[in-house]
Amino acid sequence: MFKKILIANRGEIACRVIKTARRMGIQTVAVYSDADARAPFVQMADEAVHIGPSPAAQSYLIAEKIIEACKATGAEAVHPGYGFLSERTSFAEALEAEGIAFIGPPVNAIAAMGDKIESKKLAMQAGVNVVPGFVGEIDDTEHAVRISEEIGYPVMMKASAGGGGKGMRLAYSEQDVREGFEAVKREGLNSFGDDRVFIEKFILNPRHIEIQILGDKHGNILYLNERECSIQRRHQKVVEEAPSPFVTPKMRKAMGEQCVALSKAVGYYSAGTVELIVSGADPSGESFYFLEMNTRLQVEHPVTECITGIDLVEQMIRVAYGEKLAMTQDDIKIDGWAIENRVYAEDPYRGFLPSTGRLTRYRPPVAGWTDDGAENGRRGVDGIRVDDGVYDGGEVSMFYDPMIAKLITWGPNRDVAADLQIAALDCFEIEGLGHNIDFVSAIMQHPRFRSGELTTGFIAEEYPDGFHGASAEPSLVKSLAAIAGFLATAEADRARQVDGQLGGTLPPPSRWQVKIGDAVHDIEMDDGAILVDGEEFALSMEYVPGDRLVEAEVGDEELAVKIAKTRTGFKLTTRGASHSARVLPGHIAHLASHMIEKIPPDLSKYLICPMPGLITAVHVSVGDKVEAGQPLAIVEAMKMENILRAEKAGVVKSVNASAGESLAVDAVILEME
């Protein structure tokens, strides 16, 4: 077995590989950029080599620096993780030339399957179903328009070397193609160094289902069941689960065998994933089409590990060393259900805009996953697993992907796994930047998610006006009101014990009025009992002023609530939403109706930068007339282009920013008259 391997990646996947290598008795080498000098994966590895400045193009994407680090440390093999150089044929070839093992598939398989255009041609030759589209070089925008009209709208434009949701645009009309084609080319060039684009028919009501493949160098290839990855935003996966609630044993066998045949056609080995698009309108499951093959480890691999018990990273290392697979297709089972939520640094309350900055507080519901080799150890602690690569006080950088952590839960069935997600998300504390914890919790509770009726349009269809927090039942609001009254009493009790106050020590107020949204509840503390609107309420909890998270028992239900003090009460966050609780002592509550409500200023005449980012284009000048919906500027953040449009018609009064400037969130780009 290898004695030392280098991980050519960063963040949570670098940590993930290091943990398994450590269990296998293999030493590890990390490579890091300026931005990652203090990152956990650097501390965790046995050795670490600095490879350059923060931008990936000057560090993680330079193969020569990775190879130099291998030579300097004596690393015998490289695990590329996902992203960066993981699917770059030139990198695998360069390693081979230096006698360094690549922990991944053969070069010819990466070349054949990593290129979306070539892989479709190969799939067609192998008799695999492919989505109707244009497989070939597209000359320019006019050519793209003609192709799109021949295929029939809607169509999907994709960068040939794309991945991770980057370099993709959905077009419903000629105008969409004209606006998006060049953007797809730019994103492909900037992220992958390849500006080729292909166009295919967009399948309506599509489900995104993928098959995990595992093969060795001796011709053995297995499929490790499927993953359902239909819940996506901007074509990037948000929720993944295994198995799929849509796939039957017959479908699983048909899909798996076809994906194995495709893999054998290119002599595949190591871990890989064949992505399929399946028509949700066809309950037979026979309408599935080859989408692409990812010749690497997937972000969502833990859910497959949870239901099969197979450590995919370990198997990749063993295959790269030349070992045969120790299992056969008959050994692959499905034990229970696993769900993964990606916790992103993005603000769902502001249109999911990227959010960078320092993690002033980071407290996952359980400690980060450790690969101790125990039976069922890949399921974490009591069915809750956190894969992360950040730390309390660390920074989520603008230079890399915005994923903070992956939360994986396992249960004997789908409902148990989803319930565990909700409970764990309630206990997940992140402060300092925007995050999507409320949003993924809301998905876990959504009736449509629970029914399993999923498509890639789930988020757009269920949240057409954006996300404003999960709706709360009156019973939950009542429970939060009782908790707010308990918190207020504890805070008042502490305040009355502060030394040096005039007069005698007064008893704390015992009556409160709590207003949450439109609901108003009267809370009274009476000899240890809690009364809500005059009736005794079953609440058991402990709270010390300063606590940020409380775990309460409300009747037979357990409820974890994150707490933040406000000027007039508390912000209580649980079950996918934050609730502002105004808490007033009972004897003055009636005066609240006389308070003047502050009216927020009108900002509609300003174009405000919605996120920290780089202005790449400003399309208008002073005096220009604009119409509602017209593109005004482009802001690039987290390697994605964001088009900012006019909210209403008007005339440009002033332009305060120009292309090439880096702007902070809420900076004014231009003002309308």
XYZ file of N, CA and C in Angstrom, residues 145-375:
693
model
N -28.579 30.260 -31.887
C -30.009 30.552 -32.042
C -30.648 29.577 -33.033
N -29.968 29.345 -34.168
C -30.513 28.425 -35.176
C -30.654 27.007 -34.603
N -29.638 26.564 -33.878
C -29.671 25.223 -33.278
C -30.825 25.114 -32.286
N -30.987 26.134 -31.461
C -32.025 26.117 -30.429
C -33.407 26.036 -31.054
N -33.606 26.764 -32.148
C -34.906 26.748 -32.819
C -35.174 25.390 -33.473
N -34.128 24.738 -33.964
C -34.293 23.410 -34.558
C -34.654 22.367 -33.498
N -33.997 22.459 -32.336
C -34.271 21.500 -31.257
C -35.652 21.760 -30.671
N -36.001 23.033 -30.507
C -37.269 23.424 -29.895
C -37.085 23.840 -28.447
N -37.610 25.002 -28.117
C -37.467 25.507 -26.745
C -38.354 24.720 -25.782
N -37.955 24.632 -24.506
C -36.744 25.191 -23.900
C -35.514 24.338 -24.188
N -34.352 25.020 -24.191
C -33.084 24.317 -24.373
C -32.139 24.693 -23.235
N -31.135 23.825 -23.014
C -30.115 24.092 -22.007
C -28.784 24.300 -22.715
N -28.126 25.428 -22.431
C -26.790 25.699 -22.958
C -25.783 25.349 -21.868
N -24.787 24.538 -22.212
C -23.820 24.074 -21.215
C -22.397 24.212 -21.744
N -21.501 24.626 -20.840
C -20.085 24.607 -21.169
C -19.635 23.153 -21.261
N -18.898 22.815 -22.303
C -18.507 21.422 -22.521
C -17.699 20.870 -21.353
N -16.846 21.700 -20.768
C -16.005 21.230 -19.662
C -16.598 21.609 -18.318
N -17.872 22.007 -18.303
C -18.491 22.541 -17.093
C -18.732 21.508 -16.014
N -19.179 22.006 -14.878
C -19.502 21.164 -13.739
C -19.825 22.033 -12.553
N -20.448 21.461 -11.530
C -20.764 22.214 -10.325
C -21.768 23.317 -10.548
N -22.592 23.190 -11.598
C -23.613 24.201 -11.846
C -23.102 25.427 -12.569
N -21.805 25.449 -12.911
C -21.229 26.620 -13.576
C -21.252 26.413 -15.087
N -21.430 27.512 -15.817
C -21.448 27.431 -17.264
C -22.707 26.794 -17.796
N -23.862 27.150 -17.228
C -25.136 26.583 -17.669
C -26.188 27.681 -17.717
N -27.002 27.675 -18.759
C -28.106 28.626 -18.864
C -29.303 27.931 -19.508
N -30.476 28.157 -18.937
C -31.717 27.630 -19.499
C -32.336 28.723 -20.364
N -32.719 28.368 -21.585
C -33.272 29.360 -22.511
C -34.661 28.930 -22.964
N -35.627 29.830 -22.770
C -37.003 29.581 -23.204
C -37.332 30.316 -24.504
N -36.400 31.155 -24.954
C -36.676 31.958 -26.143
C -35.375 32.362 -26.812
N -35.506 32.950 -27.994
C -34.335 33.438 -28.720
C -33.587 34.486 -27.909
N -34.342 35.365 -27.231
C -33.701 36.403 -26.425
C -32.835 35.793 -25.333
N -33.323 34.715 -24.691
C -32.552 34.047 -23.639
C -31.242 33.500 -24.198
N -31.300 32.954 -25.422
C -30.080 32.414 -26.036
C -29.099 33.544 -26.306
N -29.624 34.640 -26.853
C -28.739 35.766 -27.182
C -28.097 36.357 -25.924
N -28.854 36.409 -24.839
C -28.313 36.969 -23.594
C -27.358 35.999 -22.904
N -27.632 34.708 -23.028
C -26.896 33.747 -22.213
C -25.739 33.038 -22.869
N -25.719 32.947 -24.212
C -24.707 32.136 -24.878
C -23.287 32.621 -24.568
N -23.062 33.919 -24.716
C -21.719 34.453 -24.459
C -21.342 34.316 -22.989
N -22.322 34.451 -22.093
C -22.046 34.298 -20.655
C -21.593 32.874 -20.343
N -22.241 31.891 -20.991
C -21.845 30.489 -20.794
C -20.412 30.275 -21.280
N -20.084 30.871 -22.423
C -18.722 30.742 -22.959
C -17.708 31.354 -21.984
N -18.027 32.527 -21.441
C -17.100 33.192 -20.516
C -16.907 32.379 -19.242
N -18.035 31.880 -18.686
C -17.932 31.095 -17.449
C -17.138 29.816 -17.688
N -17.344 29.196 -18.853
C -16.581 27.996 -19.182
C -15.091 28.295 -19.285
N -14.770 29.419 -19.913
C -13.365 29.794 -20.078
C -12.733 30.170 -18.738
N -13.452 30.954 -17.930
C -12.902 31.417 -16.655
C -12.745 30.291 -15.637
N -13.712 29.355 -15.612
C -13.686 28.305 -14.596
C -12.941 27.055 -15.037
N -12.950 26.773 -16.361
C -12.402 25.498 -16.819
C -11.385 25.638 -17.951
N -11.152 26.875 -18.411
C -10.193 27.074 -19.487
C -10.665 26.548 -20.829
N -11.990 26.409 -21.010
C -12.556 25.837 -22.237
C -13.877 26.552 -22.518
N -13.969 27.243 -23.662
C -15.183 28.025 -23.933
C -16.146 27.330 -24.894
N -15.942 26.023 -25.171
C -16.879 25.304 -26.037
C -18.223 25.109 -25.324
N -19.287 25.213 -26.102
C -20.647 25.122 -25.564
C -21.442 24.120 -26.393
N -22.314 23.353 -25.733
C -23.254 22.526 -26.485
C -24.669 22.822 -26.006
N -25.640 22.458 -26.828
C -27.044 22.777 -26.551
C -27.865 21.502 -26.651
N -28.767 21.317 -25.681
C -29.627 20.134 -25.708
C -31.038 20.498 -25.262
N -31.977 19.634 -25.603
C -33.370 19.817 -25.207
C -33.477 19.749 -23.691
N -34.279 20.639 -23.125
C -34.515 20.606 -21.685
C -35.746 19.742 -21.407
N -35.560 18.692 -20.634
C -36.644 17.756 -20.321
C -37.556 18.372 -19.261
N -38.840 18.464 -19.559
C -39.787 19.039 -18.603
C -40.065 18.044 -17.472
N -40.337 18.579 -16.285
C -40.544 17.775 -15.073
C -39.401 16.776 -14.866
N -38.161 17.245 -15.016
C -37.054 16.299 -14.940
C -36.652 15.959 -13.506
N -36.232 14.739 -13.313
C -35.597 14.311 -12.070
C -34.130 14.042 -12.388
N -33.277 14.435 -11.466
C -31.835 14.215 -11.637
C -31.445 13.033 -10.755
N -31.148 11.912 -11.394
C -30.782 10.703 -10.666
C -29.429 10.242 -11.178
N -28.554 9.871 -10.261
C -27.216 9.466 -10.661
C -26.866 8.104 -10.080
N -26.032 7.376 -10.813
C -25.603 6.043 -10.417
C -24.128 6.088 -10.016
N -23.833 5.598 -8.824
C -22.446 5.533 -8.366
C -21.783 4.282 -8.940
N -20.652 4.488 -9.600
C -19.886 3.399 -10.211
C -18.595 3.195 -9.427
N -18.170 1.952 -9.304
C -16.881 1.637 -8.681
C -16.253 0.481 -9.444
N -15.042 0.681 -9.948
C -14.369 -0.358 -10.720
C -12.912 -0.492 -10.319
N -12.322 -1.639 -10.663
C -10.892 -1.834 -10.402
C -10.140 -2.000 -11.720
N -8.828 -2.204 -11.626
C -7.992 -2.314 -12.815
C -8.011 -3.715 -13.416
N -8.837 -4.579 -12.864
C -8.899 -5.964 -13.319
C -10.198 -6.253 -14.069
N -10.910 -5.186 -14.464
C -12.103 -5.359 -15.280
C -13.398 -5.504 -14.516
N -13.350 -5.388 -13.195
C -14.567 -5.501 -12.375
C -15.188 -4.119 -12.196
N -16.460 -3.975 -12.546
C -17.169 -2.704 -12.363
C -18.530 -2.983 -11.732
N -18.832 -2.233 -10.670
C -20.092 -2.397 -9.948
C -20.850 -1.079 -9.944
N -22.165 -1.160 -9.757
C -22.938 0.055 -9.479
C -23.426 -0.018 -8.035
N -23.228 1.097 -7.321
C -23.542 1.156 -5.887
C -24.860 1.905 -5.679
N -25.878 1.485 -6.418
C -27.210 2.082 -6.292
C -27.229 3.518 -6.800
N -28.312 4.213 -6.509
C -28.517 5.549 -7.064
C -28.613 6.598 -5.964
N -28.505 7.847 -6.426
C -28.755 9.005 -5.551
C -29.754 9.912 -6.258
N -30.692 10.444 -5.507
C -31.655 11.429 -6.016
C -31.085 12.807 -5.729
N -30.870 13.590 -6.805
C -30.262 14.916 -6.665
C -31.108 15.974 -7.360
N -32.433 15.820 -7.319
C -33.309 16.695 -8.096
C -33.444 18.089 -7.518
N -33.281 18.238 -6.209
C -33.472 19.567 -5.615
C -32.202 20.377 -5.825
N -32.294 21.302 -6.783
C -31.150 22.095 -7.200
C -31.545 23.568 -7.288
N -30.539 24.403 -7.193
C -30.744 25.827 -7.415
C -29.598 26.319 -8.283
N -29.949 26.976 -9.377
C -28.961 27.386 -10.375
C -28.179 26.165 -10.870
N -28.869 25.054 -11.001
C -28.291 23.802 -11.499
C -27.237 23.229 -10.560
N -27.167 23.748 -9.344
C -26.248 23.187 -8.351
C -27.059 22.467 -7.289
N -26.630 21.258 -6.962
C -27.381 20.428 -6.026
C -27.405 21.052 -4.635
N -28.545 20.940 -3.982
C -28.716 21.450 -2.616
C -28.997 20.295 -1.658
N -29.863 19.378 -2.095
C -30.233 18.210 -1.287
C -29.976 16.952 -2.114
N -29.345 15.955 -1.503
C -29.145 14.665 -2.154
C -29.588 13.567 -1.200
N -30.099 12.484 -1.751
C -30.508 11.371 -0.903
C -30.270 10.051 -1.616
N -30.132 9.010 -0.829
C -29.971 7.659 -1.363
C -30.713 6.698 -0.438
N -31.528 5.825 -1.025
C -31.833 5.708 -2.454
C -32.806 6.807 -2.890
N -33.320 6.681 -4.128
C -34.300 7.642 -4.635
C -35.712 7.147 -4.330
N -36.619 8.045 -3.923
C -38.004 7.617 -3.689
C -38.744 7.263 -4.972
N -38.143 7.559 -6.129
C -38.786 7.329 -7.418
C -38.360 6.002 -8.056
N -37.173 5.550 -7.720
C -36.577 4.412 -8.415
C -37.046 3.081 -7.822
N -37.534 2.203 -8.688
C -37.934 0.854 -8.291
C -36.748 -0.091 -8.499
N -36.798 -1.292 -7.904
C -35.705 -2.258 -8.130
C -35.461 -2.538 -9.608
N -36.532 -2.598 -10.408
C -36.386 -2.848 -11.841
C -35.651 -1.693 -12.518
N -36.051 -0.452 -12.173
C -35.379 0.719 -12.735
C -33.917 0.758 -12.321
N -33.677 0.471 -11.046
C -32.305 0.500 -10.517
C -31.410 -0.456 -11.300
N -31.908 -1.627 -11.566
C -31.134 -2.633 -12.292
C -30.878 -2.179 -13.730
N -31.920 -1.645 -14.388
C -31.766 -1.194 -15.776
C -30.770 -0.039 -15.873
N -30.928 0.932 -14.981
C -30.009 2.077 -15.002
C -28.591 1.629 -14.677
N -28.458 0.841 -13.617
C -27.136 0.405 -13.177
C -26.401 -0.376 -14.240
N -27.083 -1.317 -14.878
C -26.423 -2.152 -15.887
C -26.023 -1.332 -17.101
N -26.856 -0.343 -17.466
C -26.509 0.497 -18.607
C -25.292 1.369 -18.289
N -25.241 1.871 -17.062
C -24.108 2.710 -16.652
C -22.823 1.895 -16.545
N -22.934 0.646 -16.115
C -21.766 -0.235 -16.064
C -21.261 -0.512 -17.481
N -22.195 -0.767 -18.407
C -21.807 -1.023 -19.794
C -21.079 0.182 -20.389
N -21.574 1.374 -20.086
C -20.936 2.593 -20.570
C -19.526 2.725 -19.991
N -19.383 2.406 -18.702
C -18.075 2.494 -18.042
C -17.093 1.489 -18.633
N -17.583 0.299 -18.917
C -16.707 -0.720 -19.503
C -16.239 -0.316 -20.897
N -17.078 0.429 -21.586
C -16.726 0.853 -22.945
C -15.487 1.741 -22.964
N -15.192 2.402 -21.861
C -14.007 3.269 -21.796
C -12.943 2.710 -20.861
N -13.122 1.458 -20.426
C -12.132 0.837 -19.538
C -12.021 1.537 -18.204
N -13.152 1.896 -17.637
C -13.165 2.723 -16.431
C -12.742 1.933 -15.196
N -12.051 2.606 -14.298
C -11.835 2.093 -12.941
C -11.808 3.261 -11.969
N -11.815 2.972 -10.660
C -11.957 3.949 -9.578
C -13.435 4.316 -9.402
N -13.699 5.341 -8.594
C -15.080 5.784 -8.371
C -15.483 6.775 -9.455
N -16.722 6.709 -9.853
C -17.248 7.643 -10.840
C -18.758 7.685 -10.737
N -19.359 8.680 -11.330
C -20.809 8.822 -11.263
C -21.379 9.125 -12.635
N -22.359 8.324 -13.024
C -23.067 8.572 -14.274
C -24.361 9.304 -13.934
N -24.510 10.503 -14.446
C -25.681 11.313 -14.150
C -26.738 11.098 -15.231
N -27.964 10.892 -14.782
C -29.083 10.633 -15.679
C -30.161 11.679 -15.457
N -30.843 12.034 -16.501
C -32.021 12.872 -16.352
C -33.215 11.975 -16.663
N -34.181 11.979 -15.761
C -35.301 11.050 -15.844
C -36.588 11.850 -15.920
N -37.464 11.480 -16.814
C -38.744 12.168 -16.929
C -39.644 11.766 -15.769
N -39.950 12.740 -14.907
C -40.839 12.462 -13.788
C -42.258 12.189 -14.232
N -42.564 12.523 -15.490
C -43.911 12.292 -16.008
C -44.113 10.847 -16.453
N -43.037 10.065 -16.462
C -43.123 8.670 -16.889
C -42.906 7.756 -15.694
N -43.978 7.275 -15.060
C -43.839 6.447 -13.857
C -43.149 5.113 -14.112
N -43.039 4.711 -15.388
C -42.362 3.446 -15.680
C -40.863 3.543 -15.435
N -40.342 4.780 -15.433
C -38.910 4.976 -15.226
C -38.073 4.627 -16.436
N -38.701 4.313 -17.550
C -37.949 3.926 -18.744
C -37.423 5.137 -19.510
N -37.979 6.328 -19.228
C -37.543 7.546 -19.926
C -36.375 8.180 -19.182
N -35.243 7.471 -19.194
C -34.053 8.060 -18.594
C -32.987 8.234 -19.667
N -32.206 9.328 -19.518
C -31.231 9.689 -20.542
C -29.881 9.975 -19.891
N -28.832 9.603 -20.593
C -27.472 9.920 -20.152
C -27.272 11.435 -20.199
N -26.763 11.973 -19.124
C -26.507 13.412 -19.040
C -25.017 13.682 -19.153
N -24.260 13.077 -18.248
C -22.806 13.216 -18.262
C -22.219 12.223 -17.268
N -20.912 12.053 -17.320
C -20.239 11.230 -16.318
C -19.198 12.071 -15.617
N -19.242 12.040 -14.289
C -18.238 12.726 -13.489
C -17.177 11.706 -13.107
N -15.981 11.895 -13.639
C -14.915 10.912 -13.457
C -14.107 11.225 -12.197
N -14.818 11.294 -11.090
C -14.204 11.690 -9.815
C -15.140 11.329 -8.684
N -14.742 11.648 -7.482
C -15.599 11.509 -6.312
C -16.605 12.649 -6.308
N -17.856 12.345 -5.954
C -18.890 13.371 -5.911
C -18.974 14.009 -4.521
N -19.448 15.243 -4.480
C -19.685 15.914 -3.201
C -20.605 15.060 -2.323
N -21.613 14.457 -2.950
C -22.657 13.753 -2.202
C -22.344 12.290 -1.930
N -21.078 11.878 -2.058
C -20.743 10.469 -1.860
C -21.096 9.916 -0.474
N -21.151 10.739 0.609
C -21.465 10.152 1.928
C -22.807 9.444 2.005
N -23.825 9.877 1.233
C -25.118 9.202 1.354
C -25.034 7.777 0.818
N -24.217 7.571 -0.201
C -24.004 6.212 -0.703
C -23.241 5.382 0.323
N -22.268 5.998 0.964
C -21.513 5.291 2.007
C -22.420 4.857 3.152
N -23.375 5.719 3.492
C -24.267 5.419 4.622
C -25.156 4.208 4.353
N -25.643 4.055 3.126
C -26.595 2.964 2.861
C -25.918 1.677 2.396
N -24.641 1.776 1.946
C -23.939 0.570 1.491
C -22.876 0.099 2.473
N -22.406 1.014 3.333
C -21.322 0.666 4.252
C -19.961 0.653 3.594
N -19.870 1.102 2.340
C -18.610 1.079 1.600
C -17.940 2.445 1.663
N -16.658 2.464 2.065
C -15.884 3.705 2.106
C -15.323 3.955 0.709
N -15.875 4.915 0.006
C -15.486 5.161 -1.381
C -14.059 5.688 -1.503
N -13.641 6.501 -0.552
C -12.267 7.024 -0.600
C -11.271 5.886 -0.409
N -11.541 5.014 0.534
C -10.664 3.859 0.747
C -10.590 3.000 -0.512
N -11.745 2.762 -1.140
C -11.761 1.933 -2.339
C -10.979 2.593 -3.476
N -11.061 3.904 -3.599
C -10.306 4.612 -4.643
C -8.800 4.426 -4.434
N -8.378 4.518 -3.182
C -6.949 4.359 -2.881
C -6.503 2.930 -3.181
N -7.299 1.959 -2.781
C -6.936 0.551 -3.008
C -6.903 0.224 -4.499
N -7.877 0.746 -5.238
C -7.900 0.505 -6.694
C -6.672 1.126 -7.351
N -6.323 2.346 -6.943
C -5.162 3.018 -7.527
C -3.879 2.234 -7.264
N -3.839 1.524 -6.144
C -2.654 0.725 -5.801
C -2.633 -0.591 -6.564
N -3.769 -0.923 -7.200
C -3.825 -2.131 -8.015
C -4.591 -3.284 -7.405
N -5.220 -3.064 -6.263
C -5.969 -4.135 -5.619
C -7.283 -4.410 -6.349
N -7.745 -5.659 -6.229
C -9.050 -6.019 -6.767
C -10.143 -5.602 -5.789
N -11.337 -5.334 -6.317
C -12.476 -5.064 -5.446
C -12.768 -6.313 -4.617
N -13.046 -6.103 -3.341
C -13.293 -7.232 -2.435
C -14.768 -7.604 -2.389
N -15.594 -6.955 -3.227
C -17.027 -7.253 -3.218
C -17.520 -7.476 -4.637
N -18.685 -8.094 -4.756
C -19.319 -8.309 -6.060
C -20.632 -7.553 -6.080
N -21.314 -7.544 -7.235
C -22.582 -6.830 -7.339
C -23.616 -7.371 -6.352
N -23.578 -8.670 -6.103
C -24.545 -9.274 -5.168
C -24.336 -8.805 -3.737
N -23.139 -8.299 -3.438
C -22.848 -7.829 -2.073
C -23.390 -6.424 -1.825
N -23.789 -5.733 -2.881
C -24.233 -4.338 -2.737
C -25.691 -4.315 -2.296
N -25.937 -3.823 -1.095
C -27.281 -3.781 -0.534
C -27.710 -2.337 -0.275
N -28.949 -2.181 0.136
C -29.456 -0.875 0.573
C -29.932 -1.022 2.014
N -29.235 -0.359 2.925
C -29.580 -0.424 4.343
C -30.029 0.959 4.801
N -31.336 1.140 4.927
C -31.864 2.409 5.425
C -31.886 3.499 4.377
N -31.873 4.746 4.850
C -32.012 5.917 3.979
C -31.085 7.015 4.477
N -30.454 7.719 3.554
C -29.552 8.808 3.934
C -29.886 10.064 3.137
N -29.798 11.210 3.793
C -30.054 12.510 3.166
C -28.886 13.439 3.472
N -28.463 14.197 2.469
C -27.406 15.193 2.665
C -27.922 16.575 2.282
N -27.690 17.535 3.154
C -27.961 18.939 2.850
C -26.642 19.675 2.778
N -26.472 20.464 1.730
C -25.278 21.285 1.614
C -25.524 22.617 2.315
N -24.714 22.914 3.297
C -24.836 24.176 4.030
C -23.935 25.196 3.327
N -24.582 26.159 2.680
C -23.863 27.133 1.854
C -23.785 28.500 2.539
N -22.723 29.245 2.171
C -22.604 30.645 2.579
C -23.340 31.491 1.552
N -24.654 31.521 1.685
C -25.500 32.315 0.803
C -26.739 32.705 1.596
N -27.337 33.800 1.220
C -28.456 34.336 1.991
C -29.772 34.086 1.252
N -30.553 33.086 1.672
C -31.809 32.791 0.972
C -32.835 33.906 1.112
N -32.682 34.751 2.146
C -33.618 35.859 2.342
C -33.319 37.034 1.405
N -32.172 36.957 0.710
C -31.808 38.002 -0.253
C -31.549 37.383 -1.615
N -32.428 36.484 -2.009
C -32.313 35.884 -3.328
C -31.148 34.928 -3.471
N -30.694 34.329 -2.374
C -29.601 33.349 -2.375
C -28.288 33.954 -2.843
N -28.075 35.211 -2.549
C -26.834 35.843 -2.974
C -25.672 35.322 -2.140
N -24.492 35.175 -2.765
C -23.330 34.684 -2.023
C -23.016 35.580 -0.835
N -22.523 34.976 0.228
C -22.201 35.720 1.442
C -20.826 35.279 1.919
N -19.870 36.179 1.862
C -18.520 35.845 2.304
C -18.216 36.576 3.599
N -17.181 36.131 4.280
C -16.790 36.802 5.506
C -16.351 35.823 6.580
N -16.232 36.349 7.789
C -15.713 35.548 8.896
C -16.839 34.820 9.622
N -16.558 33.578 9.972
C -17.490 32.791 10.788
C -17.264 33.175 12.240
N -18.008 34.151 12.712
C -17.823 34.596 14.094
C -18.306 33.545 15.090
N -19.141 32.623 14.621
C -19.550 31.483 15.441
C -19.853 30.314 14.530
N -19.239 29.170 14.846
C -19.484 27.952 14.080
C -19.578 26.787 15.054
N -20.795 26.284 15.234
C -21.049 25.177 16.145
C -21.935 24.154 15.436
N -21.348 23.106 14.828
C -22.175 22.074 14.194
C -22.919 21.258 15.247
N -23.985 20.566 14.844
C -24.780 19.807 15.824
C -24.020 18.647 16.448
N -23.077 18.079 15.724
C -22.156 17.076 16.264
C -20.769 17.443 15.779
N -19.751 16.886 16.423
C -18.381 17.170 16.010
C -18.162 16.663 14.590
N -17.214 17.275 13.901
C -16.905 16.857 12.539
C -16.620 15.366 12.459
N -17.033 14.751 11.356
C -16.930 13.302 11.201
C -15.486 12.831 11.299
N -15.281 11.746 12.036
C -13.966 11.123 12.128
C -14.075 9.693 11.624
N -13.145 9.287 10.793
C -13.165 7.937 10.222
C -12.443 6.993 11.177
N -13.189 6.459 12.155
C -12.570 5.574 13.141
C -12.645 4.103 12.747
N -13.255 3.823 11.583
C -13.318 2.451 11.111
C -14.352 1.587 11.790
N -15.129 2.172 12.715
C -16.135 1.391 13.436
C -17.262 0.981 12.499
N -17.940 -0.118 12.852
C -19.077 -0.556 12.054
C -20.137 0.541 12.056
